[in-house]
């Protein structure tokens, strides 16, 4: 069985849990609490030397890091990954955009402003840059979503899931989506699709974590 | 024929030119000079609203942005993209790492310290963070390369090309590779592979740019 090392509030972890729920895939979930340093234990660093979440462990023990690489791995052969060569490349295009230009601003802002006590004061000097870059990323999304229902083709792909993860909680990082009606319609569309779970909800077919790290699962 | 909108000194553009040279692919090259604002003209922004380089234009006019998505598109069906599902996902894993954790530190440092007059003074407050994050990325690469010849499997893939582009010029962003013998061996390995071109060299089968933007090609 697959094991996902995940943190409940982490947008990057949520991407994988969202797709696994849509695929109705049973898996072990091991909750790793970054705020307790559980991503810095020797056991976890042996799985991912970067200490980032999530990590997917295959049945044979092989490890895959990077949330968007995990999405592509899990989506292979499903309708969440376009078969057409150009649409496939476009899907990756939006996922690279997400990791380069979106997540570093929007997820960082959310992390420090929502989850770290005193984070606003600790990171005052970075907030302007997060806002500038984050709003630029949202503007690009809005431009596309003003006349498209999804990022690639006419159905939900892993590109949508990758971008949804941090966008739908962007307000927790001080971003105001009031000026982005296309994004707001798209958020409603994604969250209304079959099999959707919210970020604070685990998939009902999850098993409790059984990895070497301390495990827990909220269902 | 494919058209690549590229800037000679840009590491992200170089990725695509490196792969096209290895594939012995003839293409139009349109040089876009970011320092003259050519990536901010209405014509270029119509191709890529982000204004980033490179962009690949297909024969039918369709546009693909994001250097690593372009690499995957061009590499399909070639030995630069593993067929095995896990190796393929590992290739993407390193490419997402590159765009999230490597390029934003190492390429940004190179851009401001090497190419922008007064950049060191303008960006003083960011240099420490570039150094911390850039060296962390290099340390992860070194850990892998200390006992592997390439990032995935036992041969060069697009993951190597994506990471080579900015790593081999990291010294231009003040990074010292003296403590990274595995990276140095790997740089020599990649640059010695058949079809390799240097960053200031274009592939000999390039045609002059014929797109709507002003074109030029150095051969």
Short mmCIF file of C-alpha atoms in Angstrom, two decimals:
data_model
loop_
_atom_site.label_atom_id
_atom_site.label_comp_id
_atom_site.label_asym_id
_atom_site.label_seq_id
_atom_site.Cartn_x
_atom_site.Cartn_y
_atom_site.Cartn_z
CA UNK A 1 0.00 0.00 0.00
CA UNK A 2 1.15 3.55 -0.65
CA UNK A 3 2.20 5.67 2.32
CA UNK A 4 1.84 9.44 2.23
CA UNK A 5 3.84 11.53 4.71
CA UNK A 6 1.72 14.61 4.98
CA UNK A 7 0.87 17.53 7.21
CA UNK A 8 -2.82 18.33 7.54
CA UNK A 9 -2.52 22.11 7.11
CA UNK A 10 0.13 21.95 4.34
CA UNK A 11 -1.13 22.94 0.91
CA UNK A 12 1.54 20.87 -0.80
CA UNK A 13 0.46 17.79 1.18
CA UNK A 14 -3.19 18.55 0.45
CA UNK A 15 -2.55 18.26 -3.30
CA UNK A 16 -1.76 14.57 -2.96
CA UNK A 17 -4.61 13.92 -0.52
CA UNK A 18 -7.03 15.66 -2.91
CA UNK A 19 -6.03 13.47 -5.82
CA UNK A 20 -5.98 10.26 -3.77
CA UNK A 21 -9.51 11.05 -2.58
CA UNK A 22 -10.71 11.65 -6.15
CA UNK A 23 -9.10 8.37 -7.22
CA UNK A 24 -10.73 6.61 -4.21
CA UNK A 25 -7.29 5.26 -3.42
CA UNK A 26 -6.70 3.64 -0.01
CA UNK A 27 -3.35 4.58 1.50
CA UNK A 28 -1.48 4.91 4.76
CA UNK A 29 -1.33 8.45 6.02
CA UNK A 30 1.49 9.46 8.32
CA UNK A 31 0.98 12.89 9.84
CA UNK A 32 4.26 14.80 10.16
CA UNK A 33 4.00 17.93 12.29
CA UNK A 34 6.50 20.48 11.03
CA UNK A 35 5.74 22.68 14.05
CA UNK A 36 7.03 19.92 16.32
CA UNK A 37 10.11 19.38 14.13
CA UNK A 38 8.92 15.96 12.97
CA UNK A 39 10.20 16.78 9.46
CA UNK A 40 13.70 17.17 10.90
CA UNK A 41 14.06 13.79 12.61
CA UNK A 42 16.78 11.46 11.27
CA UNK A 43 14.03 9.05 10.16
CA UNK A 44 12.23 11.67 8.08
CA UNK A 45 15.39 13.20 6.66
CA UNK A 46 16.39 9.72 5.50
CA UNK A 47 13.22 9.77 3.39
CA UNK A 48 13.57 13.37 2.23
CA UNK A 49 16.85 15.15 2.95
CA UNK A 50 15.15 18.48 2.21
CA UNK A 51 12.68 17.92 5.03
CA UNK A 52 9.83 19.17 2.87
CA UNK A 53 6.36 17.63 2.79
CA UNK A 54 4.76 15.59 1.32
CA UNK A 55 6.66 12.44 0.48
CA UNK A 56 5.13 9.38 -1.16
CA UNK A 57 6.50 5.97 -0.21
CA UNK A 58 5.74 3.13 -2.59
CA UNK A 59 4.98 -0.39 -1.39
CA UNK A 60 8.55 -1.45 -2.13
CA UNK A 61 9.97 1.42 -0.05
CA UNK A 62 10.99 3.70 -2.90
CA UNK A 63 10.48 7.37 -2.08
CA UNK A 64 9.16 10.20 -4.23
CA UNK A 65 9.44 13.84 -3.13
CA UNK A 66 7.97 17.06 -4.59
CA UNK A 67 4.20 17.45 -4.44
CA UNK A 68 3.75 18.02 -8.16
CA UNK A 69 5.90 15.03 -9.14
CA UNK A 70 3.73 12.96 -6.78
CA UNK A 71 0.59 14.27 -8.51
CA UNK A 72 1.90 13.25 -11.93
CA UNK A 73 2.97 9.83 -10.65
CA UNK A 74 -0.43 9.15 -9.09
CA UNK A 75 -2.40 10.55 -12.04
CA UNK A 76 -0.72 8.45 -14.72
CA UNK A 77 -3.32 6.72 -16.83
CA UNK A 78 -6.19 8.68 -15.29
CA UNK A 79 -8.22 11.55 -16.68
CA UNK A 80 -6.32 14.00 -14.46
CA UNK A 81 -3.35 13.80 -16.84
CA UNK A 82 -4.06 14.69 -20.50
CA UNK A 83 -2.94 12.14 -23.10
CA UNK A 84 -2.47 14.76 -25.81
CA UNK A 85 1.20 15.79 -25.98
CA UNK A 86 0.60 19.53 -26.02
CA UNK A 87 -2.10 19.46 -23.34
CA UNK A 88 0.21 17.34 -21.23
CA UNK A 89 3.02 19.89 -21.59
CA UNK A 90 0.58 22.69 -20.75
CA UNK A 91 -0.37 20.83 -17.57
CA UNK A 92 3.29 20.75 -16.56
CA UNK A 93 3.64 24.39 -17.56
CA UNK A 94 1.06 25.43 -14.95
CA UNK A 95 2.59 23.13 -12.35
CA UNK A 96 6.07 24.63 -12.85
CA UNK A 97 4.51 28.08 -12.66
CA UNK A 98 2.90 27.04 -9.39
CA UNK A 99 6.18 25.94 -7.81
CA UNK A 100 8.23 28.85 -9.15
CA UNK A 101 5.95 31.89 -9.09
CA UNK A 102 2.90 31.06 -6.96
CA UNK A 103 3.70 28.82 -4.00
CA UNK A 104 6.87 30.69 -2.85
CA UNK A 105 4.81 33.85 -2.41
CA UNK A 106 1.32 32.67 -1.47
CA UNK A 107 2.19 29.64 0.65
CA UNK A 108 5.06 31.42 2.38
CA UNK A 109 2.80 34.34 3.27
CA UNK A 110 0.16 31.94 4.61
CA UNK A 111 2.75 29.99 6.60
CA UNK A 112 4.24 33.01 8.35
CA UNK A 113 1.09 35.10 8.74
CA UNK A 114 -1.36 32.36 9.68
CA UNK A 115 0.66 29.69 11.46
CA UNK A 116 3.76 31.22 13.05
CA UNK A 117 3.26 33.20 16.21
CA UNK A 118 4.89 36.59 15.61
CA UNK A 119 5.52 35.66 11.98
CA UNK A 120 4.25 39.01 10.74
CA UNK A 121 6.91 40.82 12.73
CA UNK A 122 9.65 38.27 11.98
CA UNK A 123 9.11 38.56 8.24
CA UNK A 124 8.03 42.18 7.84
CA UNK A 125 10.73 42.80 5.23
CA UNK A 126 9.41 39.99 3.01
CA UNK A 127 5.71 40.78 3.06
CA UNK A 128 5.83 43.40 0.27
CA UNK A 129 7.61 40.97 -2.03
CA UNK A 130 5.17 38.16 -1.25
CA UNK A 131 2.29 40.52 -2.05
CA UNK A 132 3.83 41.75 -5.30
CA UNK A 133 4.70 38.27 -6.55
CA UNK A 134 1.58 36.60 -5.22
CA UNK A 135 -0.76 39.13 -6.82
CA UNK A 136 1.18 38.82 -10.10
CA UNK A 137 0.62 35.06 -10.00
CA UNK A 138 -3.08 35.53 -9.21
CA UNK A 139 -3.39 38.02 -12.08
CA UNK A 140 -1.99 35.48 -14.52
CA UNK A 141 -4.42 32.86 -13.25
CA UNK A 142 -7.31 35.34 -13.52
CA UNK A 143 -6.36 36.20 -17.11
CA UNK A 144 -6.61 32.52 -18.02
CA UNK A 145 -9.71 31.76 -15.95
CA UNK A 146 -11.63 34.76 -17.27
CA UNK A 147 -12.41 32.67 -20.36
CA UNK A 148 -11.58 29.09 -19.37
CA UNK A 149 -13.22 26.76 -16.85
CA UNK A 150 -9.99 24.89 -16.13
CA UNK A 151 -6.26 25.42 -16.69
CA UNK A 152 -5.91 22.83 -19.44
CA UNK A 153 -8.64 21.70 -21.82
CA UNK A 154 -12.19 21.56 -20.56
CA UNK A 155 -11.82 19.38 -17.50
CA UNK A 156 -10.02 19.20 -14.16
CA UNK A 157 -6.38 18.08 -14.33
CA UNK A 158 -3.54 17.87 -11.82
CA UNK A 159 -2.68 21.45 -12.83
CA UNK A 160 -5.95 22.58 -11.24
CA UNK A 161 -5.31 20.57 -8.09
CA UNK A 162 -1.75 21.94 -7.78
CA UNK A 163 -2.97 25.53 -8.08
CA UNK A 164 -6.12 25.07 -6.00
CA UNK A 165 -4.19 23.88 -2.93
CA UNK A 166 -2.75 27.24 -1.94
CA UNK A 167 -5.09 29.55 -3.88
CA UNK A 168 -8.25 28.61 -2.00
CA UNK A 169 -6.57 29.54 1.29
CA UNK A 170 -4.72 32.59 -0.07
CA UNK A 171 -6.77 34.83 2.23
CA UNK A 172 -4.92 33.23 5.15
CA UNK A 173 -1.80 34.88 3.71
CA UNK A 174 -3.53 38.30 3.47
CA UNK A 175 -4.45 37.97 -0.22
CA UNK A 176 -7.82 39.42 -1.14
CA UNK A 177 -9.54 37.56 -3.99
CA UNK A 178 -12.29 40.17 -4.37
CA UNK A 179 -10.78 41.42 -7.63
CA UNK A 180 -10.46 37.95 -9.11
CA UNK A 181 -13.95 36.74 -10.09
CA UNK A 182 -12.57 34.10 -12.47
CA UNK A 183 -10.50 32.56 -9.70
CA UNK A 184 -13.48 32.61 -7.33
CA UNK A 185 -15.70 30.82 -9.87
CA UNK A 186 -12.93 28.26 -10.47
CA UNK A 187 -12.49 27.64 -6.74
CA UNK A 188 -16.21 26.91 -6.47
CA UNK A 189 -15.99 24.65 -9.54
CA UNK A 190 -13.06 22.59 -8.17
CA UNK A 191 -14.52 22.27 -4.70
CA UNK A 192 -17.80 21.11 -6.21
CA UNK A 193 -16.25 18.31 -8.26
CA UNK A 194 -16.89 14.66 -7.30
CA UNK A 195 -14.63 13.25 -4.61
CA UNK A 196 -13.53 16.64 -3.33
CA UNK A 197 -12.22 16.85 0.22
CA UNK A 198 -11.45 20.01 2.16
CA UNK A 199 -7.95 20.76 3.40
CA UNK A 200 -8.83 19.86 6.99
CA UNK A 201 -10.50 16.61 6.02
CA UNK A 202 -8.82 13.30 5.25
CA UNK A 203 -10.09 10.79 2.74
CA UNK A 204 -12.34 8.23 4.36
CA UNK A 205 -10.38 5.27 2.99
CA UNK A 206 -7.17 6.38 4.72
CA UNK A 207 -5.51 3.87 7.02
CA UNK A 208 -3.59 4.92 10.06
CA UNK A 209 0.11 5.60 9.51
CA UNK A 210 2.39 2.63 10.00
CA UNK A 211 5.73 4.09 8.95
CA UNK A 212 8.68 4.51 11.27
CA UNK A 213 7.57 8.05 12.08
CA UNK A 214 4.80 8.60 14.62
CA UNK A 215 1.54 8.21 12.82
CA UNK A 216 -1.91 9.63 13.13
CA UNK A 217 -4.78 10.23 10.78
CA UNK A 218 -7.80 12.44 11.07
CA UNK A 219 -10.73 11.03 9.17
CA UNK B 1 9.45 24.67 -37.82
CA UNK B 2 9.72 25.31 -34.08
CA UNK B 3 10.56 28.82 -32.92
CA UNK B 4 12.37 29.38 -29.64
CA UNK B 5 12.20 32.83 -28.05
CA UNK B 6 15.37 32.87 -26.02
CA UNK B 7 17.98 35.11 -24.45
CA UNK B 8 21.57 34.09 -24.95
CA UNK B 9 22.72 34.61 -21.35
CA UNK B 10 19.54 33.20 -19.75
CA UNK B 11 20.02 29.84 -18.06
CA UNK B 12 16.35 28.96 -18.50
CA UNK B 13 16.62 29.64 -22.26
CA UNK B 14 19.87 27.67 -22.41
CA UNK B 15 18.08 24.53 -21.19
CA UNK B 16 16.00 24.37 -24.36
CA UNK B 17 18.93 25.26 -26.62
CA UNK B 18 21.02 22.51 -25.00
CA UNK B 19 18.39 19.87 -25.62
CA UNK B 20 17.66 21.04 -29.18
CA UNK B 21 21.39 20.82 -29.94
CA UNK B 22 21.61 17.29 -28.52
CA UNK B 23 18.57 16.31 -30.59
CA UNK B 24 20.15 17.96 -33.68
CA UNK B 25 16.87 19.78 -34.14
CA UNK B 26 16.72 22.70 -36.58
CA UNK B 27 14.67 25.60 -35.27
CA UNK B 28 14.15 29.33 -35.54
CA UNK B 29 15.85 31.25 -32.79
CA UNK B 30 14.49 34.65 -31.83
CA UNK B 31 16.77 36.52 -29.46
CA UNK B 32 14.81 38.53 -26.89
CA UNK B 33 16.93 40.97 -24.91
CA UNK B 34 15.45 41.39 -21.46
CA UNK B 35 17.89 44.24 -20.77
CA UNK B 36 16.33 46.21 -23.63
CA UNK B 37 12.81 45.40 -22.44
CA UNK B 38 12.10 43.16 -25.42
CA UNK B 39 10.28 40.74 -23.11
CA UNK B 40 7.85 43.52 -22.20
CA UNK B 41 6.66 44.48 -25.69
CA UNK B 42 2.97 43.88 -26.49
CA UNK B 43 4.07 41.29 -29.08
CA UNK B 44 6.05 39.26 -26.58
CA UNK B 45 3.50 39.61 -23.77
CA UNK B 46 0.89 38.25 -26.18
CA UNK B 47 3.02 35.10 -26.36
CA UNK B 48 3.81 34.96 -22.65
CA UNK B 49 1.91 37.30 -20.34
CA UNK B 50 4.50 36.66 -17.62
CA UNK B 51 7.27 38.03 -19.83
CA UNK B 52 9.58 35.22 -18.81
CA UNK B 53 11.94 33.44 -21.19
CA UNK B 54 12.06 31.06 -22.97
CA UNK B 55 8.90 30.41 -24.94
CA UNK B 56 8.47 27.68 -27.54
CA UNK B 57 6.19 28.37 -30.50
CA UNK B 58 4.98 25.35 -32.42
CA UNK B 59 4.57 25.37 -36.20
CA UNK B 60 0.83 25.94 -35.81
CA UNK B 61 1.39 28.95 -33.55
CA UNK B 62 0.58 27.31 -30.25
CA UNK B 63 2.76 28.61 -27.42
CA UNK B 64 4.41 26.77 -24.56
CA UNK B 65 5.99 28.61 -21.61
CA UNK B 66 8.11 27.39 -18.67
CA UNK B 67 11.58 26.08 -19.52
CA UNK B 68 11.08 22.70 -17.85
CA UNK B 69 7.72 22.08 -19.54
CA UNK B 70 9.46 22.86 -22.84
CA UNK B 71 12.18 20.32 -22.01
CA UNK B 72 9.61 17.60 -21.35
CA UNK B 73 7.69 18.46 -24.51
CA UNK B 74 10.82 18.32 -26.68
CA UNK B 75 12.21 15.20 -25.00
CA UNK B 76 9.11 13.06 -25.44
CA UNK B 77 10.04 9.75 -27.05
CA UNK B 78 13.78 10.38 -26.66
CA UNK B 79 16.27 8.90 -24.22
CA UNK B 80 16.29 12.17 -22.25
CA UNK B 81 12.91 11.22 -20.73
CA UNK B 82 12.80 7.87 -18.89
CA UNK B 83 10.03 5.49 -19.92
CA UNK B 84 9.86 3.79 -16.53
CA UNK B 85 7.05 5.33 -14.46
CA UNK B 86 9.09 5.84 -11.29
CA UNK B 87 12.19 7.13 -13.08
CA UNK B 88 9.97 9.49 -15.01
CA UNK B 89 8.47 10.84 -11.77
CA UNK B 90 11.97 11.19 -10.30
CA UNK B 91 12.97 13.25 -13.33
CA UNK B 92 10.08 15.61 -12.65
CA UNK B 93 10.95 15.62 -8.95
CA UNK B 94 14.38 17.12 -9.71
CA UNK B 95 12.89 19.57 -12.20
CA UNK B 96 10.34 20.84 -9.67
CA UNK B 97 13.16 21.11 -7.11
CA UNK B 98 15.09 23.15 -9.65
CA UNK B 99 12.29 25.65 -10.20
CA UNK B 100 11.30 25.89 -6.54
CA UNK B 101 14.51 25.67 -4.53
CA UNK B 102 17.46 26.15 -6.90
CA UNK B 103 16.74 28.65 -9.67
CA UNK B 104 15.08 31.33 -7.48
CA UNK B 105 18.29 31.58 -5.43
CA UNK B 106 21.11 30.74 -7.84
CA UNK B 107 19.76 32.34 -11.01
CA UNK B 108 18.53 35.41 -9.16
CA UNK B 109 21.95 35.91 -7.56
CA UNK B 110 23.65 35.52 -10.94
CA UNK B 111 21.22 37.93 -12.59
CA UNK B 112 21.67 40.73 -10.07
CA UNK B 113 25.35 40.24 -9.26
CA UNK B 114 26.63 39.49 -12.75
CA UNK B 115 24.34 41.35 -15.14
CA UNK B 116 22.78 44.33 -13.41
CA UNK B 117 24.97 47.36 -12.88
CA UNK B 118 24.76 48.20 -9.19
CA UNK B 119 22.75 45.03 -8.56
CA UNK B 120 24.83 44.10 -5.52
CA UNK B 121 23.86 47.35 -3.83
CA UNK B 122 20.25 47.27 -5.02
CA UNK B 123 19.69 43.76 -3.64
CA UNK B 124 21.98 43.74 -0.59
CA UNK B 125 19.10 42.65 1.64
CA UNK B 126 18.45 39.55 -0.48
CA UNK B 127 21.98 38.23 -0.87
CA UNK B 128 22.11 36.35 2.45
CA UNK B 129 18.89 34.54 1.64
CA UNK B 130 20.09 33.64 -1.88
CA UNK B 131 23.29 32.25 -0.37
CA UNK B 132 21.49 30.24 2.31
CA UNK B 133 18.95 28.76 -0.09
CA UNK B 134 21.38 28.33 -2.98
CA UNK B 135 23.93 26.47 -0.87
CA UNK B 136 21.16 24.27 0.57
CA UNK B 137 20.15 23.35 -2.98
CA UNK B 138 23.76 22.66 -3.94
CA UNK B 139 24.20 20.50 -0.82
CA UNK B 140 21.21 18.37 -1.82
CA UNK B 141 22.64 17.97 -5.32
CA UNK B 142 26.05 17.08 -3.89
CA UNK B 143 24.52 14.46 -1.60
CA UNK B 144 22.97 12.77 -4.62
CA UNK B 145 25.95 13.19 -6.94
CA UNK B 146 28.44 11.86 -4.39
CA UNK B 147 27.36 8.37 -5.41
CA UNK B 148 25.47 8.84 -8.69
CA UNK B 149 26.69 9.93 -12.11
CA UNK B 150 23.36 11.49 -13.08
CA UNK B 151 20.19 12.59 -11.31
CA UNK B 152 18.01 9.74 -12.56
CA UNK B 153 19.20 6.28 -13.54
CA UNK B 154 22.59 5.92 -15.16
CA UNK B 155 22.30 8.36 -18.04
CA UNK B 156 21.67 12.01 -18.81
CA UNK B 157 18.02 13.12 -18.68
CA UNK B 158 16.23 16.45 -18.89
CA UNK B 159 16.64 16.66 -15.10
CA UNK B 160 20.40 16.99 -15.61
CA UNK B 161 19.95 19.64 -18.30
CA UNK B 162 17.53 21.63 -16.13
CA UNK B 163 19.95 21.62 -13.19
CA UNK B 164 23.11 22.11 -15.25
CA UNK B 165 21.89 25.36 -16.81
CA UNK B 166 22.30 27.54 -13.73
CA UNK B 167 24.67 25.35 -11.69
CA UNK B 168 27.57 25.54 -14.12
CA UNK B 169 27.49 29.36 -13.93
CA UNK B 170 26.72 29.52 -10.20
CA UNK B 171 30.10 31.22 -9.60
CA UNK B 172 28.70 34.23 -11.49
CA UNK B 173 26.26 34.55 -8.58
CA UNK B 174 29.05 34.33 -5.98
CA UNK B 175 28.62 30.61 -5.27
CA UNK B 176 31.86 28.74 -4.66
CA UNK B 177 31.73 25.12 -5.85
CA UNK B 178 35.05 24.21 -4.23
CA UNK B 179 33.31 22.18 -1.53
CA UNK B 180 31.16 20.27 -4.02
CA UNK B 181 33.40 17.73 -5.79
CA UNK B 182 30.44 15.60 -6.92
CA UNK B 183 28.84 18.60 -8.63
CA UNK B 184 32.13 19.51 -10.29
CA UNK B 185 32.57 15.98 -11.67
CA UNK B 186 28.96 16.02 -12.91
CA UNK B 187 29.45 19.40 -14.61
CA UNK B 188 32.44 17.98 -16.48
CA UNK B 189 30.41 14.86 -17.35
CA UNK B 190 27.46 16.83 -18.78
CA UNK B 191 29.64 19.26 -20.72
CA UNK B 192 31.57 16.33 -22.21
CA UNK B 193 28.47 14.56 -23.51
CA UNK B 194 27.83 14.39 -27.29
CA UNK B 195 26.11 17.41 -28.80
CA UNK B 196 26.91 19.70 -25.89
CA UNK B 197 26.93 23.45 -26.54
CA UNK B 198 28.11 26.15 -24.16
CA UNK B 199 25.75 28.83 -22.87
CA UNK B 200 27.22 31.48 -25.19
CA UNK B 201 27.05 29.26 -28.25
CA UNK B 202 24.01 28.52 -30.41
CA UNK B 203 23.35 25.24 -32.16
CA UNK B 204 24.75 25.25 -35.68
CA UNK B 205 21.44 24.24 -37.27
CA UNK B 206 19.65 27.30 -35.91
CA UNK B 207 17.87 29.51 -38.45
CA UNK B 208 17.55 33.21 -37.95
CA UNK B 209 14.48 34.35 -36.11
CA UNK B 210 11.42 34.98 -38.25
CA UNK B 211 8.79 35.61 -35.62
CA UNK B 212 7.03 38.93 -35.21
CA UNK B 213 9.64 40.00 -32.66
CA UNK B 214 13.00 41.33 -33.88
CA UNK B 215 15.16 38.29 -34.54
CA UNK B 216 18.84 37.51 -34.43
CA UNK B 217 20.91 34.40 -33.90
CA UNK B 218 24.50 33.91 -32.89
CA UNK B 219 25.95 30.75 -34.35
#
